[in-house]
Short mmCIF file of C-alpha atoms in Angstrom, two decimals:
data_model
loop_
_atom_site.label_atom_id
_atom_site.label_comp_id
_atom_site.label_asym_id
_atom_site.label_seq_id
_atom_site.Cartn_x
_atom_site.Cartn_y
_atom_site.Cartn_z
CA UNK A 1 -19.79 274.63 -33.37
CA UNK A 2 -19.90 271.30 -31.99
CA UNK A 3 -17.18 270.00 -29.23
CA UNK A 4 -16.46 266.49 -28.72
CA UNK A 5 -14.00 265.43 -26.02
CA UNK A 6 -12.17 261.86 -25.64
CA UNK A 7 -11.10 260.07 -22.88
CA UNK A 8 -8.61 258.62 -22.29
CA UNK A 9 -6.12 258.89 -25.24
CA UNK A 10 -4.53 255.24 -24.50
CA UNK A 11 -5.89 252.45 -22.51
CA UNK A 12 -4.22 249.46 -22.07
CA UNK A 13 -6.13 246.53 -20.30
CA UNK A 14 -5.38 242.72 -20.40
CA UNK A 15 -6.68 240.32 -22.10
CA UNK A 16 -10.28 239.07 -20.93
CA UNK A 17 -10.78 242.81 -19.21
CA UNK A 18 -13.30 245.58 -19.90
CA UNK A 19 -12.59 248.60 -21.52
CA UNK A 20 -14.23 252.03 -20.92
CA UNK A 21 -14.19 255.09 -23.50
CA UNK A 22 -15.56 258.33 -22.55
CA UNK A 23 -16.74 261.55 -24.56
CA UNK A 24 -18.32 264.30 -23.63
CA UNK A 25 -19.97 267.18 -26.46
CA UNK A 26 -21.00 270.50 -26.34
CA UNK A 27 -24.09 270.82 -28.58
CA UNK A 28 -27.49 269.80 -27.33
CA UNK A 29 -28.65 269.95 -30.78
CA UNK A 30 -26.63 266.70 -31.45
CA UNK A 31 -28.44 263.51 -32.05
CA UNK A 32 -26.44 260.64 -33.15
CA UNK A 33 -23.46 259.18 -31.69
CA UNK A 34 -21.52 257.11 -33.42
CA UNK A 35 -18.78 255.15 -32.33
CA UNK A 36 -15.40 254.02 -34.93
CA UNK A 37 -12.66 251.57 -35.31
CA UNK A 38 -9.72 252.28 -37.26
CA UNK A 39 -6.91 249.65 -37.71
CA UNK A 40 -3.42 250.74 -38.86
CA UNK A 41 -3.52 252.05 -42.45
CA UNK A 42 -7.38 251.48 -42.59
CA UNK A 43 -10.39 254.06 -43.00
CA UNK A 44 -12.93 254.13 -39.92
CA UNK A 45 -15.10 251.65 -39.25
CA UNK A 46 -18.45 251.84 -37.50
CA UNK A 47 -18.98 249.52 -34.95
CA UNK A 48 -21.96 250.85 -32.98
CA UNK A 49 -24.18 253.69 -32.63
CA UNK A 50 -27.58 255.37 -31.20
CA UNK A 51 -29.30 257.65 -31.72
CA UNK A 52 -30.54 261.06 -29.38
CA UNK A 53 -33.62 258.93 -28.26
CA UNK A 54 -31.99 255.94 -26.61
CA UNK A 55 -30.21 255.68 -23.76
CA UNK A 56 -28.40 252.37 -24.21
CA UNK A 57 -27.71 249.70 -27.05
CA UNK A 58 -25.79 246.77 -27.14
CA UNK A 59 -24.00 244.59 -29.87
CA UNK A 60 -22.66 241.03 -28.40
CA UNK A 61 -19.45 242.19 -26.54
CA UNK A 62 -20.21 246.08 -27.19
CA UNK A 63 -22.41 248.34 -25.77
CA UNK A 64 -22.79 252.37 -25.81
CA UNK A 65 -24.66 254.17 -23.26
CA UNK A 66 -26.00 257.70 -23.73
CA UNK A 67 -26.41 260.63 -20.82
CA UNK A 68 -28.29 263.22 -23.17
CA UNK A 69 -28.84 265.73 -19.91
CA UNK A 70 -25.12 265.38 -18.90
CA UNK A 71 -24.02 265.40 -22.59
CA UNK A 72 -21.90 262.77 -22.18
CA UNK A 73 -21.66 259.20 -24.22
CA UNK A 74 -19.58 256.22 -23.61
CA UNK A 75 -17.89 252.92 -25.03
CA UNK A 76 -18.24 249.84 -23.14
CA UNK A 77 -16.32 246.86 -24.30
CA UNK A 78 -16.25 243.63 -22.28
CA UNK A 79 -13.97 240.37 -22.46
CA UNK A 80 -11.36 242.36 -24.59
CA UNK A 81 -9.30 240.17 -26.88
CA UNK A 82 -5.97 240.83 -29.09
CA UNK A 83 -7.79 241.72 -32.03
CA UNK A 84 -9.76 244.56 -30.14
CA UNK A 85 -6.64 246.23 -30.32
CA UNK A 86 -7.14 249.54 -32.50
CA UNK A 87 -7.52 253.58 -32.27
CA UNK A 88 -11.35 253.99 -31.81
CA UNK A 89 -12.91 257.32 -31.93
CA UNK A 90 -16.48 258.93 -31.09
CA UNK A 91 -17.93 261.22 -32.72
CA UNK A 92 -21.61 263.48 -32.32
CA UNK A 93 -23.60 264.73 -35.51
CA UNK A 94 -26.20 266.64 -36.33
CA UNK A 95 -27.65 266.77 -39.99
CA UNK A 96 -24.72 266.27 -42.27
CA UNK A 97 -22.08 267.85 -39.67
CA UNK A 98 -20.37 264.75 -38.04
CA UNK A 99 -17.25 265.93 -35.23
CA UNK A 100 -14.99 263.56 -33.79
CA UNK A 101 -13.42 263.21 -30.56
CA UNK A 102 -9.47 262.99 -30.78
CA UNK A 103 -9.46 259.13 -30.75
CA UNK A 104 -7.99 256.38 -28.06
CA UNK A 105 -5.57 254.09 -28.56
CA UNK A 106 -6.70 250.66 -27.02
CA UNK A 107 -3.89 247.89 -26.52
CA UNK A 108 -5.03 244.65 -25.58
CA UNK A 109 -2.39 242.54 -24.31
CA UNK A 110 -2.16 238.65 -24.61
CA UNK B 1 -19.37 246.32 -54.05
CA UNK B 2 -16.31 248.02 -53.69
CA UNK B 3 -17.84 250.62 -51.65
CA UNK B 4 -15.82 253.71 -51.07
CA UNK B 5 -12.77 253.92 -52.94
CA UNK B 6 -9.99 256.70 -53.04
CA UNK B 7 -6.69 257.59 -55.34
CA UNK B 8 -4.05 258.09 -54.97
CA UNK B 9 -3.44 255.91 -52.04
CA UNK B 10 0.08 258.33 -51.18
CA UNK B 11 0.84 261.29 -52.81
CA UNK B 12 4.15 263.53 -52.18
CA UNK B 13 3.62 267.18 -53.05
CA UNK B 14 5.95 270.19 -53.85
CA UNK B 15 4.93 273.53 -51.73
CA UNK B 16 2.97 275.39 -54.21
CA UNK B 17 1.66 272.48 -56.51
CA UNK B 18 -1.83 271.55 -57.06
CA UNK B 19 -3.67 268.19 -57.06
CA UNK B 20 -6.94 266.52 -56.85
CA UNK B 21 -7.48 263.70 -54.49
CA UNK B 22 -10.61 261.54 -56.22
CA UNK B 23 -13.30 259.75 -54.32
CA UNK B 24 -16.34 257.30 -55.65
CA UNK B 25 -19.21 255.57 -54.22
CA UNK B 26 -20.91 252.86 -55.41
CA UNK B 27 -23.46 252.19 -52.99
CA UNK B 28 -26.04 254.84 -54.09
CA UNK B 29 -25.44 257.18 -51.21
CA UNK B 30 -26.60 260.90 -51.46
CA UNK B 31 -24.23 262.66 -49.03
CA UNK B 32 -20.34 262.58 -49.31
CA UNK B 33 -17.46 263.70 -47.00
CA UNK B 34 -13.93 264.90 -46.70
CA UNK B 35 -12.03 264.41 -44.05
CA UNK B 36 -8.20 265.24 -42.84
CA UNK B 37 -6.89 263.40 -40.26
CA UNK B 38 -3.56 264.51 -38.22
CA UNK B 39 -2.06 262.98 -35.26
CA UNK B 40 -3.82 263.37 -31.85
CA UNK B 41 -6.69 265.35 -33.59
CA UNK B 42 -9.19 262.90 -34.99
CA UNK B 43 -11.02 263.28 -38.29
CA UNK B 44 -11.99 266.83 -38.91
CA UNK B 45 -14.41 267.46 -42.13
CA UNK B 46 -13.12 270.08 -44.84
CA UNK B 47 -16.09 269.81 -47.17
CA UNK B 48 -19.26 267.86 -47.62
CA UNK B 49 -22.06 267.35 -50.31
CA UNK B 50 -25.42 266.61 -48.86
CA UNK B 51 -26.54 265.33 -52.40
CA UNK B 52 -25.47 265.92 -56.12
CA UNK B 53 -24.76 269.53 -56.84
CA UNK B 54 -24.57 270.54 -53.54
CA UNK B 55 -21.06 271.67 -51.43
CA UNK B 56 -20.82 272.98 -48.18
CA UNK B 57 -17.97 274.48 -45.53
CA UNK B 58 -16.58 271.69 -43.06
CA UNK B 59 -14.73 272.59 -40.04
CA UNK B 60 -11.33 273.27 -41.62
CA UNK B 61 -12.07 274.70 -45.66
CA UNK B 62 -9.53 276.65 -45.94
CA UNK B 63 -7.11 275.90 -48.89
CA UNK B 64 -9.23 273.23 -50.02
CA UNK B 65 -12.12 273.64 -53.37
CA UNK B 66 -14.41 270.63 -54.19
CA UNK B 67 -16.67 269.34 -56.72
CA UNK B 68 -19.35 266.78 -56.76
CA UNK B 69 -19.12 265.81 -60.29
CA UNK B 70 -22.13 263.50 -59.94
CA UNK B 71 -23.85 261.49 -57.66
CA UNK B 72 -21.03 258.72 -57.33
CA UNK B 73 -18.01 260.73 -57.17
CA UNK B 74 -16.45 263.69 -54.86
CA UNK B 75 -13.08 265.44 -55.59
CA UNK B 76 -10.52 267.59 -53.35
CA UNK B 77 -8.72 270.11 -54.70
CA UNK B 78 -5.34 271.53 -53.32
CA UNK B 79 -4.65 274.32 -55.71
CA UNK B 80 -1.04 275.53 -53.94
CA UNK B 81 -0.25 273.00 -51.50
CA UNK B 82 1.40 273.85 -48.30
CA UNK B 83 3.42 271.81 -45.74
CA UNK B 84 0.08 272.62 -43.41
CA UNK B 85 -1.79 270.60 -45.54
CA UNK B 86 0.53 267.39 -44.65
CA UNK B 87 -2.12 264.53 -44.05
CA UNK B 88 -4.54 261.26 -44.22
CA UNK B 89 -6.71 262.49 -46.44
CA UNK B 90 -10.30 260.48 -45.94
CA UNK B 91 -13.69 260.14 -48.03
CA UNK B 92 -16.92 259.49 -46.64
CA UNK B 93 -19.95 258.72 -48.38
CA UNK B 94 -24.01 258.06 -46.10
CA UNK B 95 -27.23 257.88 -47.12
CA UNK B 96 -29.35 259.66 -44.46
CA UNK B 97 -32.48 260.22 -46.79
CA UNK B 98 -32.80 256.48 -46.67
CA UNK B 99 -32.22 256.42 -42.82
CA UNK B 100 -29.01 255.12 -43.18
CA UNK B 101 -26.41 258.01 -40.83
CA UNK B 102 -23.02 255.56 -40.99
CA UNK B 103 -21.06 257.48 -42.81
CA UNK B 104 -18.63 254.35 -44.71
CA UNK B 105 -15.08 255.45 -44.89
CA UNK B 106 -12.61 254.90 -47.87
CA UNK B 107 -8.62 253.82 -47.32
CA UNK B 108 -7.47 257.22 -47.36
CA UNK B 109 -4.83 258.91 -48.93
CA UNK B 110 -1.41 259.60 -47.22
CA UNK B 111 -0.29 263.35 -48.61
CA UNK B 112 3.08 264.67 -48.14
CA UNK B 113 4.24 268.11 -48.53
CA UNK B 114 7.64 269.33 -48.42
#
C-alpha cells in the first residue's frame, strides 16, 4: 500500500519567515495531494491541494509544488504569522484510499 | 450547514465494552471516512463507504465493524474495546463523483480505554 513520509516533525521559524514541509510517497499510482491544518482539538482542515497533473499551485501566502518523477510533494508557506501556528499534515490518494504523512508541528513565534 | 458532525465528542470505555461512535453529513456527499488518529502517526483510515451501501477495509480494520445506514450517516462500531483502541476518533465525508476530492473532517471524538 501507499507510503507517505513527513518532514520535518517540528519546525519552528520566526515570525515574517518561510516555512518548508516535505513528503515523499511510495505509489506512482497516486494522484492527488492534499495538504491539512489541524488546530488543537479541531478536525483537519484543507488548505491546498493539486492534483497528479500539475506541478505547482498557489493560494495567496501558500503554495504546493509537485515532483511526480521524484515522488516527492512539498508545502511552501511564506511571511509566516502567529496564527500559522498548527500541526499540518500531507497526505497522497488514490480513488477513495487517502494516507497521511505523520504530521509537523509548525510554531511561529512573535 | 453544519457539515460534518460527530458524537460523542469524549467517550471513556471499560476493556471489553462495546460502543458506536456516530457520524452525519449534511452536505450531500457520497463517500464517507473513518479515521484514528494517535500521536506521531497521522490519520490512518479504518473503514470507508464510497457511496450508500457500500463498506470497505481501511488501513487499520481490525476490531472495528461499520455501517452506512444511509446516505447522510456512517457509524463505528467497537464491539470489545481494548486499551489499543485508545484514540481521536475522526469522520470524513467527499464527494468525488461531483469532482469534489476534499475530504471535510468532523471534531472528532476523544476515546479512552482503560
Amino acid at each position: 500500500g501507499e507510503n507517505v513520509e513527513q518532514h520535518p516533525s517540528t519546525l519552528s521559524v520566526q515570525e515574517g519567515d518561510s516555512a518548508v514541509i516535505k513528503c515523499t510517497y511510495s505509489d506512482s499510482a497516486s494522484n492527488y495531494f492534499p495538504w491539512y491544518k489541524q488546530e488543537l482539538g479541531k478536525g483537519p482542515q484543507l488548505i491546498i491541494d493539486i492534483r497528479s497533473n500539475v506541478g505547482e499551485k498557489k493560494d495567496q501566502r501558500i503554495a504546493v509544488t509537485l515532483n511526480k518523477t521524484a515522488k516527492h510533494f512539498s508545502l511552501h508557506i511564506t511571511e509566516t504569522q502567529p496564527e500559522d501556528s498548527a500541526v499540518y499534515f500531507c497526505a497522497a490518494s488514490k480513488h477513495n484510499d487517502m494516507r497521511f504523512g505523520a504530521g509537523t508541528r509548525l510554531t511561529v513565534k512573535p | 450547514n453544519a457539515g460534518v458532525t460527530q458524537t460523542p465528542k469524549f467517550q471513556v470505555l471499560k476493556t471489553g465494552q462495546s460502543m458506536t461512535l456516530q457520524c452525519a453529513q449534511d452536505m450531500n456527499h457520497n463517500s464517507m471516512y473513518w479515521y484514528r488518529q494517535d500521536p506521531g502517526m497521522g490519520l490512518r483510515l479504518i473503514y470507508y463507504s464510497a457511496s450508500e451501501g457500500t463498506t470497505d477495509k481501511g488501513e487499520v480494520p481490525n476490531g472495528y465493524n461499520v455501517s452506512r445506514l444511509n446516505k447522510r450517516e456512517f457509524s463505528l462500531r467497537l464491539e470489545s474495546a481494548a486499551p489499543s483502541q485508545t484514540s481521536v476518533y475522526f469522520c470524513a465525508s467527499t464527494a468525488p463523483l461531483r469532482g469534489d476530492y476534499e475530504q471535510y473532517f468532523g471534531p472528532g471524538t476523544r476515546l479512552t480505554v482503560t
